[in-house]
Short mmCIF file of C-alpha atoms in Angstrom, two decimals:
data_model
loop_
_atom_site.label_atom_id
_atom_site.label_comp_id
_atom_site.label_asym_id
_atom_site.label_seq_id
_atom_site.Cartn_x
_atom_site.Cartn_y
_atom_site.Cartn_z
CA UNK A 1 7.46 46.27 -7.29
CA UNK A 2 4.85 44.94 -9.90
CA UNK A 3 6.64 45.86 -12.57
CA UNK A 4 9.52 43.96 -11.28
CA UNK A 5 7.78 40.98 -10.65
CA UNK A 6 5.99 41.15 -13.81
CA UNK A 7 9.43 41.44 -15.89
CA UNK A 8 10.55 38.57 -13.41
CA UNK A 9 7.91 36.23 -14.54
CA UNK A 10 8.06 37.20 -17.96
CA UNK A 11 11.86 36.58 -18.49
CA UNK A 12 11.20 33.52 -16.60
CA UNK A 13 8.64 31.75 -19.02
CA UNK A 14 10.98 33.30 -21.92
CA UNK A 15 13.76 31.24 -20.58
CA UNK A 16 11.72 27.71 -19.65
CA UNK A 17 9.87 28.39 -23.16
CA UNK A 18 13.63 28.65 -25.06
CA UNK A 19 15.57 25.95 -22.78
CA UNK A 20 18.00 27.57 -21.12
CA UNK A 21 16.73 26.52 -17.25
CA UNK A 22 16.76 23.06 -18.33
CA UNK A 23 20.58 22.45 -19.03
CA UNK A 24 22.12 24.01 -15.67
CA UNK A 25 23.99 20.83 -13.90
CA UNK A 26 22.80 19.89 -10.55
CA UNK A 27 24.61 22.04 -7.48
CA UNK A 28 26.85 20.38 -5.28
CA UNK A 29 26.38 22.02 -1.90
CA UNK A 30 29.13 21.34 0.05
CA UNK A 31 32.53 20.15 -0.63
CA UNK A 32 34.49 18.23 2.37
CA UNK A 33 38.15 19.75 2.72
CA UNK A 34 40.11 17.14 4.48
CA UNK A 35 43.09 19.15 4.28
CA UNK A 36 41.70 22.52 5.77
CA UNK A 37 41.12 21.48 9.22
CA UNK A 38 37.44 21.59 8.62
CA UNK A 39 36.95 18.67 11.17
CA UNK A 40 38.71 20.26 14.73
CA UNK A 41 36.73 18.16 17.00
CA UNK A 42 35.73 20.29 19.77
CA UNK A 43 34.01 17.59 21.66
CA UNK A 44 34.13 14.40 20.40
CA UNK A 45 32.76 12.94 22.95
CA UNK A 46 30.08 13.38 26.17
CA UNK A 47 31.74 13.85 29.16
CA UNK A 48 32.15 10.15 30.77
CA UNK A 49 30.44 11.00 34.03
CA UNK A 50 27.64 12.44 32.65
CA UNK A 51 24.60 9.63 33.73
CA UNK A 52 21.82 11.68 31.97
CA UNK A 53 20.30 11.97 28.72
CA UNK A 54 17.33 14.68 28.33
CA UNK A 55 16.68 14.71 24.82
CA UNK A 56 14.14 16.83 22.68
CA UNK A 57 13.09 15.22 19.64
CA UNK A 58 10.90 18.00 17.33
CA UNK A 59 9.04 16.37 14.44
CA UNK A 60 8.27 17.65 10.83
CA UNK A 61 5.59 19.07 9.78
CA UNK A 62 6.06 22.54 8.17
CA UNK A 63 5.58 25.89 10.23
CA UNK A 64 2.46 23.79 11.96
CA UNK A 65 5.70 21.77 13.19
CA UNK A 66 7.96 24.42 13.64
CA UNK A 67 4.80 26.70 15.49
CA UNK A 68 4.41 23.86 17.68
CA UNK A 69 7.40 23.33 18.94
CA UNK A 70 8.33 26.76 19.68
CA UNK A 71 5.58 27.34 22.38
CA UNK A 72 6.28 23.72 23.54
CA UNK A 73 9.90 24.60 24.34
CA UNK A 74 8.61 28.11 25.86
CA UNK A 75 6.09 25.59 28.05
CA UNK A 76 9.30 23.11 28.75
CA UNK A 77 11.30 26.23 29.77
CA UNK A 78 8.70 27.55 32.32
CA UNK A 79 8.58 24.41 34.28
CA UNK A 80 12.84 24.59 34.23
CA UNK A 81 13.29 21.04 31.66
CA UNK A 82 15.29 23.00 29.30
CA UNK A 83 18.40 23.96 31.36
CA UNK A 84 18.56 20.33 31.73
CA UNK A 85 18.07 18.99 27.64
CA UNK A 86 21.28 17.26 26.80
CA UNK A 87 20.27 16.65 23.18
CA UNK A 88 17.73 18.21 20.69
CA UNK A 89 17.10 15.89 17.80
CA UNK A 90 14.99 17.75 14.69
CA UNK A 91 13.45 16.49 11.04
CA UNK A 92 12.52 18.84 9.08
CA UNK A 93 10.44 21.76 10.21
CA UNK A 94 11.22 20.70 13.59
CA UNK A 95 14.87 21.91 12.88
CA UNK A 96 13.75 25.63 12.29
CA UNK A 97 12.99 26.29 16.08
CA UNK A 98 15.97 23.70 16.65
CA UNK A 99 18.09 26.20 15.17
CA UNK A 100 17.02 28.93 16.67
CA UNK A 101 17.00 27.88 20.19
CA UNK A 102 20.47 26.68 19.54
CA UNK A 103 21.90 30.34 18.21
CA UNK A 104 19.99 32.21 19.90
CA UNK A 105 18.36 30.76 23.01
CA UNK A 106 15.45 32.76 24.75
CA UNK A 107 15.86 33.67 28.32
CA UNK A 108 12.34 32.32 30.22
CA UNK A 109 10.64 34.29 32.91
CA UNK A 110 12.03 34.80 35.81
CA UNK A 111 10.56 34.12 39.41
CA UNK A 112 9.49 37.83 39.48
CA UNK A 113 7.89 37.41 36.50
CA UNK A 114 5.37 34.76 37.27
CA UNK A 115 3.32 36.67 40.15
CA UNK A 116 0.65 34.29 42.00
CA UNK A 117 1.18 31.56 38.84
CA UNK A 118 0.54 33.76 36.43
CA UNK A 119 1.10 32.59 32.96
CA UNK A 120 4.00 35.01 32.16
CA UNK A 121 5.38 35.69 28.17
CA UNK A 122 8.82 36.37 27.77
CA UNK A 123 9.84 38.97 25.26
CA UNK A 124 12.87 36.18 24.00
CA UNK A 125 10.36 33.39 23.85
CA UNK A 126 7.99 35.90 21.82
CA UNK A 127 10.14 36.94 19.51
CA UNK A 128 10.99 33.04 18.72
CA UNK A 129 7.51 32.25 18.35
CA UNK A 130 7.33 35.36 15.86
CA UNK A 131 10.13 34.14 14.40
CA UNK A 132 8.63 30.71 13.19
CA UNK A 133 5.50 32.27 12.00
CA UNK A 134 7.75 33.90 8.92
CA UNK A 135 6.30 33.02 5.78
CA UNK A 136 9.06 31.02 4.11
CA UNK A 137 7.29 29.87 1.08
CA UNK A 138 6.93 33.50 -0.03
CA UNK A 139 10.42 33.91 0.57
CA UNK A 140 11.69 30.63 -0.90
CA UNK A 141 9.54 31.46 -4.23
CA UNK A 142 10.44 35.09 -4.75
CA UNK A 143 14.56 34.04 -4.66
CA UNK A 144 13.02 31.87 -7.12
CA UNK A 145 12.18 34.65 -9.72
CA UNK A 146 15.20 36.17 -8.89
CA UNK A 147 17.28 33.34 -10.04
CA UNK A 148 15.23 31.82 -12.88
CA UNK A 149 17.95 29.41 -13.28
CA UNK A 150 16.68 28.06 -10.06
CA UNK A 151 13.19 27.87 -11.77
CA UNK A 152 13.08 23.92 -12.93
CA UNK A 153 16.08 22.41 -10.46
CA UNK A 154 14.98 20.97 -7.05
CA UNK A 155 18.06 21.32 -6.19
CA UNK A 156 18.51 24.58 -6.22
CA UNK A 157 15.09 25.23 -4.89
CA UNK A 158 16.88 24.11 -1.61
CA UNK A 159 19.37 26.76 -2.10
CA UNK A 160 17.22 29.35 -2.05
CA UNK A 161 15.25 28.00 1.61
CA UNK A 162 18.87 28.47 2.52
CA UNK A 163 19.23 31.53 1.78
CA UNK A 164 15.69 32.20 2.98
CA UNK A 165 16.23 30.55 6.48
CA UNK A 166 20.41 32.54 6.47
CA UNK A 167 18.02 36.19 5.87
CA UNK A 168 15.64 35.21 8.57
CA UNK A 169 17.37 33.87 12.23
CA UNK A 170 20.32 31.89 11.32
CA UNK A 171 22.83 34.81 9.53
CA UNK A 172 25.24 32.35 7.99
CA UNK A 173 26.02 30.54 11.13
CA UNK A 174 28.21 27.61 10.69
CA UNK A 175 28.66 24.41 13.16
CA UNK A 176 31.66 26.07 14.84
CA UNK A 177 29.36 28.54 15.84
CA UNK A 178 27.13 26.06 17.44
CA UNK A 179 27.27 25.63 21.53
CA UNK A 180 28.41 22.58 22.58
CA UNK A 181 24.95 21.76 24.74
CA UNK A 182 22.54 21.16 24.11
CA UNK A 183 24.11 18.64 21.29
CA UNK A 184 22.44 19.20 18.00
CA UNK A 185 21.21 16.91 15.67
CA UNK A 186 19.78 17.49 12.48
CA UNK A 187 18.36 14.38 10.79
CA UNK A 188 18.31 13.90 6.77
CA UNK A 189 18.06 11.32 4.18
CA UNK A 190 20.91 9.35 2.46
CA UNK A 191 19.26 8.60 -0.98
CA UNK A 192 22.51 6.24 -1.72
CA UNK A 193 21.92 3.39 0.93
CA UNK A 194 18.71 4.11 2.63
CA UNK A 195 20.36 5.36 6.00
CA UNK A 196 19.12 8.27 8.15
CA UNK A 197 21.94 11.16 8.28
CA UNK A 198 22.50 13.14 11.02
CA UNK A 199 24.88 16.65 11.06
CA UNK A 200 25.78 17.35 14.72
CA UNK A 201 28.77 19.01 16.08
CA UNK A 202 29.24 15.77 18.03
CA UNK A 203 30.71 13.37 16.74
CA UNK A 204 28.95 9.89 15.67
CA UNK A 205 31.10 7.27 15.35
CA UNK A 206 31.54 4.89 12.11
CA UNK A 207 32.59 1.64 13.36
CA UNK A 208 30.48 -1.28 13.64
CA UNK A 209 27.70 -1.59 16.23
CA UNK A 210 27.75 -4.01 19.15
CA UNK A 211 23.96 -2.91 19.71
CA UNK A 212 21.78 -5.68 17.58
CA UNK A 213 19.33 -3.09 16.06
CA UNK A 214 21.96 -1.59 14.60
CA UNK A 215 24.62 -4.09 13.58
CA UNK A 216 23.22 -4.01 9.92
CA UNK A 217 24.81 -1.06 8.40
CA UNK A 218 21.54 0.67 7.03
CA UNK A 219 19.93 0.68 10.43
CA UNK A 220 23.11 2.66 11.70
CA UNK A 221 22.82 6.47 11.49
CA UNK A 222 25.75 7.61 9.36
CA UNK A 223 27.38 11.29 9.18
CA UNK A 224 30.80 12.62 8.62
CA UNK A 225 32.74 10.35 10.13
CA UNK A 226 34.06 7.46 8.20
CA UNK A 227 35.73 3.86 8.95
CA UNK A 228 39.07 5.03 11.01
CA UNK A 229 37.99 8.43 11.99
CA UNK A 230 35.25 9.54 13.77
CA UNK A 231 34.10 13.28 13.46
CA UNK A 232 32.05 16.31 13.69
CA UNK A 233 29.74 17.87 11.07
CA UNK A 234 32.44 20.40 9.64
CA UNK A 235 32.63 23.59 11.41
CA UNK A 236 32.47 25.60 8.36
CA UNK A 237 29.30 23.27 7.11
CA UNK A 238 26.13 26.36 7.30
CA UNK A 239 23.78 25.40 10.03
CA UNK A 240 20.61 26.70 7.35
CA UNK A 241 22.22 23.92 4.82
CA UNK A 242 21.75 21.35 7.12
CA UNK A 243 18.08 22.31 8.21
CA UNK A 244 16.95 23.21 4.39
CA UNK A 245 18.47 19.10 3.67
CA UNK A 246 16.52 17.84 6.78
CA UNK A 247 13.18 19.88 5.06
CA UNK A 248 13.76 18.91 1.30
CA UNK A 249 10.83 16.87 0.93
CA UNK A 250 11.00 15.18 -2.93
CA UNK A 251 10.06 15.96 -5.44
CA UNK A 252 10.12 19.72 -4.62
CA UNK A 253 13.38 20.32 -2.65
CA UNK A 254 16.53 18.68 -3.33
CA UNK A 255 18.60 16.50 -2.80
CA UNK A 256 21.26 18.48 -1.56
CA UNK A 257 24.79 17.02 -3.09
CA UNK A 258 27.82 16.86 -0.80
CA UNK A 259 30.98 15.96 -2.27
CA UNK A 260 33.31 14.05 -0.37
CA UNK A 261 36.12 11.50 -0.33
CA UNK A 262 35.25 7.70 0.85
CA UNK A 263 38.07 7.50 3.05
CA UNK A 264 39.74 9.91 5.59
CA UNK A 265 42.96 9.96 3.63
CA UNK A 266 41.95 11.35 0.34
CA UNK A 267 40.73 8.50 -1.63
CA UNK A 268 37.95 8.53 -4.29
CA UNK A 269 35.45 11.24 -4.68
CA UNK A 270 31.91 10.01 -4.00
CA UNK A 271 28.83 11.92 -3.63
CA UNK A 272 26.17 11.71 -0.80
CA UNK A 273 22.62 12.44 -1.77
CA UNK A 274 20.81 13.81 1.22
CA UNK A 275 16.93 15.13 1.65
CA UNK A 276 14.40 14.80 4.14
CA UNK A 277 14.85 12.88 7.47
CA UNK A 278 10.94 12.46 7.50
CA UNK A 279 11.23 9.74 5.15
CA UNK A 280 13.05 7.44 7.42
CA UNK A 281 11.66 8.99 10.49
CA UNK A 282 9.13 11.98 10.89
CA UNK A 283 9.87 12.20 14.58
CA UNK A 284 13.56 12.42 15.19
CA UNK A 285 13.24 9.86 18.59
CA UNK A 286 14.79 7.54 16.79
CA UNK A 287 18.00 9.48 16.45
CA UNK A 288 18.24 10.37 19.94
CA UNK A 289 17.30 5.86 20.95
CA UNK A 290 20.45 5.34 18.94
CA UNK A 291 22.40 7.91 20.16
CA UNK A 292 21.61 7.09 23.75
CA UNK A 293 22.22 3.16 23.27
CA UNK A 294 25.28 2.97 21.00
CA UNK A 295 27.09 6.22 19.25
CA UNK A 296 28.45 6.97 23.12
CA UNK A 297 29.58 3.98 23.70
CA UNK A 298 29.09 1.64 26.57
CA UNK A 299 31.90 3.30 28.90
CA UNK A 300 29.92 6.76 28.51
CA UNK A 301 26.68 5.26 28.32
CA UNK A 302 23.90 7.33 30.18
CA UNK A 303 21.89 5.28 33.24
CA UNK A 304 18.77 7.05 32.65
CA UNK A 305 17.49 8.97 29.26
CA UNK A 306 14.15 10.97 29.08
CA UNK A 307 13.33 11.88 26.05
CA UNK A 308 9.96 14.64 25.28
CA UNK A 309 8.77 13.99 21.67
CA UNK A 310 6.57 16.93 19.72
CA UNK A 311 4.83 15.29 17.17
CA UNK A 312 3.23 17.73 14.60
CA UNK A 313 3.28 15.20 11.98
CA UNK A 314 0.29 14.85 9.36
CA UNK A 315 -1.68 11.63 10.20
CA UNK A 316 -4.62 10.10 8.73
CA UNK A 317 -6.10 7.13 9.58
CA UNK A 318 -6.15 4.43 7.70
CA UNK A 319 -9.85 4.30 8.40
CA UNK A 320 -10.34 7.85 6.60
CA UNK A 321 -8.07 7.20 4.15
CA UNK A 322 -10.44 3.75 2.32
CA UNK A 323 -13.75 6.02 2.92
CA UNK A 324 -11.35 8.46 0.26
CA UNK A 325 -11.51 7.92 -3.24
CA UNK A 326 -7.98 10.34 -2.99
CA UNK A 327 -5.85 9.14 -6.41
CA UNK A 328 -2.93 12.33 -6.22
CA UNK A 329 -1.97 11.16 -2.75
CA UNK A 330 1.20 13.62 -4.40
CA UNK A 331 -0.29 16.65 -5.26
CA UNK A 332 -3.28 16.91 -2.71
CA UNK A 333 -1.72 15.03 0.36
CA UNK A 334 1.96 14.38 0.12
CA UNK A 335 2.51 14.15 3.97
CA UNK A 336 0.55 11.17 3.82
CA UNK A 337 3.49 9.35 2.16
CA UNK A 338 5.89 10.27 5.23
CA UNK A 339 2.78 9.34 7.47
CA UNK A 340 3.27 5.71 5.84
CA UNK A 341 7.00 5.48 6.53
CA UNK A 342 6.58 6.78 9.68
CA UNK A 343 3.86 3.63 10.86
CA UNK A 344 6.76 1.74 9.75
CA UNK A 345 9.30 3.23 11.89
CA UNK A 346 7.01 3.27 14.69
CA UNK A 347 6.84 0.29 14.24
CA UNK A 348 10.23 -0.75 14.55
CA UNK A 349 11.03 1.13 17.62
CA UNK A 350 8.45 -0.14 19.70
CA UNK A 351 9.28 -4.03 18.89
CA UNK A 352 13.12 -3.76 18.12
CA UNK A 353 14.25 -0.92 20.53
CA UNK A 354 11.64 -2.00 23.10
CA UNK A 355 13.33 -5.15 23.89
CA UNK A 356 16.76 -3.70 23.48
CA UNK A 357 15.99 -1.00 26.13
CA UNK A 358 15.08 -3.88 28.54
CA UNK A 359 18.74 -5.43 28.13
CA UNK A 360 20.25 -1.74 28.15
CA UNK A 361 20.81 -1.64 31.39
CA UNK A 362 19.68 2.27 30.59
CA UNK A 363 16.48 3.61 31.80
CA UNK A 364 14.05 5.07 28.97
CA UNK A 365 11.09 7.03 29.37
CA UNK A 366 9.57 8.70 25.84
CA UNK A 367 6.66 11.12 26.23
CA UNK A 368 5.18 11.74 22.99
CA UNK A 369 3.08 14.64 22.76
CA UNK A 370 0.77 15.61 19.45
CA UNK A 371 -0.88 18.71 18.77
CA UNK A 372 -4.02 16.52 17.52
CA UNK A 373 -4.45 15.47 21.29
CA UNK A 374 -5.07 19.01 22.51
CA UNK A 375 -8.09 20.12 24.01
CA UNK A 376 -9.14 23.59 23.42
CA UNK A 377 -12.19 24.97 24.32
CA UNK A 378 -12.55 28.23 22.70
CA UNK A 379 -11.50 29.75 19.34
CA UNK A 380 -7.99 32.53 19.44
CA UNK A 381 -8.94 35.97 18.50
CA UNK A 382 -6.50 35.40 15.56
CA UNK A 383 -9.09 33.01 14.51
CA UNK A 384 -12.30 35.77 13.89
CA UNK A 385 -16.22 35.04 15.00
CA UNK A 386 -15.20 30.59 14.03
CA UNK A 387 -17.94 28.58 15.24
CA UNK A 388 -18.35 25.51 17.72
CA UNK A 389 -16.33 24.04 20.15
CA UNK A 390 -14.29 21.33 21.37
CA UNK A 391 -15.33 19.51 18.22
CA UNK A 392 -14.98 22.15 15.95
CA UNK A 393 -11.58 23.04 17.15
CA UNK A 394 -10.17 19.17 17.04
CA UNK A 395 -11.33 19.02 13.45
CA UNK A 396 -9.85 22.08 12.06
CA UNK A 397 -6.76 20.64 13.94
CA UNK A 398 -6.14 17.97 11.99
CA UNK A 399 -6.46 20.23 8.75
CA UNK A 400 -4.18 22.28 9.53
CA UNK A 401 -1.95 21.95 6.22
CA UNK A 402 2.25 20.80 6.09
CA UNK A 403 3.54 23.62 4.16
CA UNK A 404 6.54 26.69 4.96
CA UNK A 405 3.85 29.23 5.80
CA UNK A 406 0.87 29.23 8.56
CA UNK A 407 -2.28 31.25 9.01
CA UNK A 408 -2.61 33.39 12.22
CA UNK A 409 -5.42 31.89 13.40
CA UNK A 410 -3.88 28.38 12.56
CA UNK A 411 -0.32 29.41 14.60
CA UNK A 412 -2.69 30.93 17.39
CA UNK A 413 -4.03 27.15 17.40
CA UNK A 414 -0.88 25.43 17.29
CA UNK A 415 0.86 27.22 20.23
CA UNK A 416 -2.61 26.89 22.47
CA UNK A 417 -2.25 22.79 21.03
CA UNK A 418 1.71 23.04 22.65
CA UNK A 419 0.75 24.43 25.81
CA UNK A 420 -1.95 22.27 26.47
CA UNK A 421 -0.75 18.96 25.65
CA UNK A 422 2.79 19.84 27.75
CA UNK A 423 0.83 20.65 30.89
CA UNK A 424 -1.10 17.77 30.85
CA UNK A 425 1.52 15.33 30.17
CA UNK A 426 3.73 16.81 32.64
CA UNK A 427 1.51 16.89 35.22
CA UNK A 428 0.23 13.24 34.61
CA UNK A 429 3.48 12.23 34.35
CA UNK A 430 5.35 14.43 37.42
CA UNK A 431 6.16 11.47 40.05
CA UNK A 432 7.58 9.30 36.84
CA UNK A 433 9.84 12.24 35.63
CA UNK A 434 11.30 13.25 39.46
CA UNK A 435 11.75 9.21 39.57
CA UNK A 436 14.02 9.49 36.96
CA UNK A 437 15.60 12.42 38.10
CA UNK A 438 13.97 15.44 36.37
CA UNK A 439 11.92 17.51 39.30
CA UNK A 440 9.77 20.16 37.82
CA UNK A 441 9.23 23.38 39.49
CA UNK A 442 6.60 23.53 42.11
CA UNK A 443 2.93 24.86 41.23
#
């Protein structure tokens, strides 16, 4: 195996060193076939009666992110939310466990199972968890070496998390193979005009907005469907395309190219540059606001949404940031730069979505739950003879790097951070949730 790699490596410098990586053209990853039936809508549209929205909105942030919201969906599934999610809206890392709940969802514990409230661990639920533990970056680099055209193209850096992510859980799965609920939404970048991009195999329509935040176009979330026909992600599109997109974080992954024609009759080709959905919006709530006030439509539009955000973004303050003399914000903390964008789009939500929810006529209630707000008293065992306490443990929290592998101690961290942070908020928030509909399973 050493000699392998070492032959790897060494063919690989001979080939930077003479040139030859440097001239491959850019990858286009998908090609749109109009004409091969690529767009059979399954369900175009949510069922008119249905007067509930539960969405799940699971934030970027690596394998902390993707750690994270594994045993928070484990937690959800306990106290019976997730038989009820509508919607699961991911960026990023968030859209590995989104993925893998969709294609393979984990049975929770059964009545049995929990004897006198005992915290019970499913053998599904475990083997997810396992699952987003994987150490990706090894896997991502290696198909590297094997390639070493791949070496010096971004683009094709994203091809092999792909393949990475297709070896792993997600075994070439395309849209069609997707189940129609919970609705998935994957959230990406369009380089080309600034909007966010969402793949779901529901369809989001094109046409102009009668909602105000989103009558200007850029503010709309575009997808497949064009002016004149509204439609699906393709069913042949690979679900591990659309989550390696939602995770290409520049300058290291992507964009992913996607050839397509600008109307739905064959017109010009034209090219859509997509990357990572953090940059618009590290959280993915955003997605699920606009899906719940305008893609459905007034005549289908819910009375009531609840939507349970997992935030496992990187944040600094700004006060730790000016006591910093940090000049590679790139190289040494390039979360920070989503972290930015993401104040921003904060931002907008609470002042431009806040007052449209009051005009709605629809119901909203977001809990937002971040693994920095966990209290944990005591180190895991995965974690060795650490020292200190609460402290100790909140600090090392916030550490905790963005990156597509995690330390045992640091996953053993982030699931405790999950479970603690959904207990608490569910049980401070229990009259407000069965108020809007959603009663939680009895202590």
């Amino acid at each position: 195996m050493f000699n392998l790699l070492r032959f790897m490596l060494i063919l690989s410098a001979t080939l930077l060193t003479s040139g030859c990586a440097f001239w491959r053209p850019d990858k286009i990853h998908y090609t749109v076939d109009d004409d091969a039936g690529a767009f059979a809508c399954r369900d175009c549209a949510p069922s008119p009666d249905n007067t509930d929205f539960i969405g799940l909105a699971l934030s970027g942030g690596g394998a902390r992110a993707s750690v994270f919201s594994a045993a928070a969906i484990e937690a959800l599934a306990e106290e019976g939310v997730m038989d009820r999610v509508t919607h699961i809206s991911s960026v990023s890392g968030g859209g590995f466990p989104a993925a893998y709940y969709a294609l393979h969802k984990p049975s929770p514990c059964t009545a049995q199972e929990r004897v006198n409230g005992a915290r019970c661990i499913s053998d599904d639920y475990k083997a997810f968890k396992q699952a987003m533990t994987h150490n990706f970056l090894r896997d991502l680099t290696f198909r590297q070496l094997l390639k070493p055209g791949r070496l010096t193209s971004p683009t094709r850096r994203l091809s092999s998390l792909q393949d990475a992510l297709d070896d792993q859980f997600i075994d070439g799965a395309s849209f069609d193979d997707l189940p129609a609920s919970p609705v998935l939404l994957i959230n990406g970048a369009r380089y080309d005009d600034a909007r966010r991009f969402v793949f779901s195999n529901l369809a989001i329509p094109e046409e102009d907005s009668a909602t105000p935040p989103f009558t200007q176009k850029t503010l709309r979330t575009a997808s497949f469907s064009l002016d004149g026909c509204t439609r699906p992600t393709p069913a042949d599109f690979p679900v591990a395309l659309a989550i390696a997109v939602s995770a290409g974080f520049p300058p290291l992954l992507g964009p992913a190219a996607i050839e397509a024609s600008d109307s739905c009759d064959d017109g010009e080709t034209r090219y859509w540059h997509l990357g990572d959905g953090g940059i618009l919006d590290n959280t993915g709530v955003e997605t699920l606001e606009d899906f719940a006030l305008n893609a459905s439509g007034d005549s289908a539009r819910p009375q009531r949404a609840i939507i349970f955000s997992f935030d496992a973004g990187k944040s600094t303050s700004p006060e730790a940031m000016m006591k910093t003399r940090n000049l590679k914000l790139w190289t040494t903390d390039p979360g920070r730069v989503v972290d930015i964008v993401g104040k921003r789009a904060q931002a907008y939500r609470e002042v431009v979505l806040g007052d449209e929810y009051a005009k709605s006529g629809v119901s909203f209630l977001v809990l937002t739950m971040r693994y920095t707000d966990a209290q944990i008293d005591t180190w895991p065992a995965d974690c060795g003879a650490r020292h200190g306490g609460a402290d100790a443990i909140s600090a090392h929290l916030a550490t905790i790097p963005t990156n597509f592998k995690i330390t045992k101690c640091d996953a053993a961290l982030m699931e405790r951070a999950a479970r603690d942070v959904v207990r608490r908020t569910l049980d401070e928030n229990r009259d407000m949730l069965k108020d809007n509909g959603l009663t939680l399973r009895p202590r």
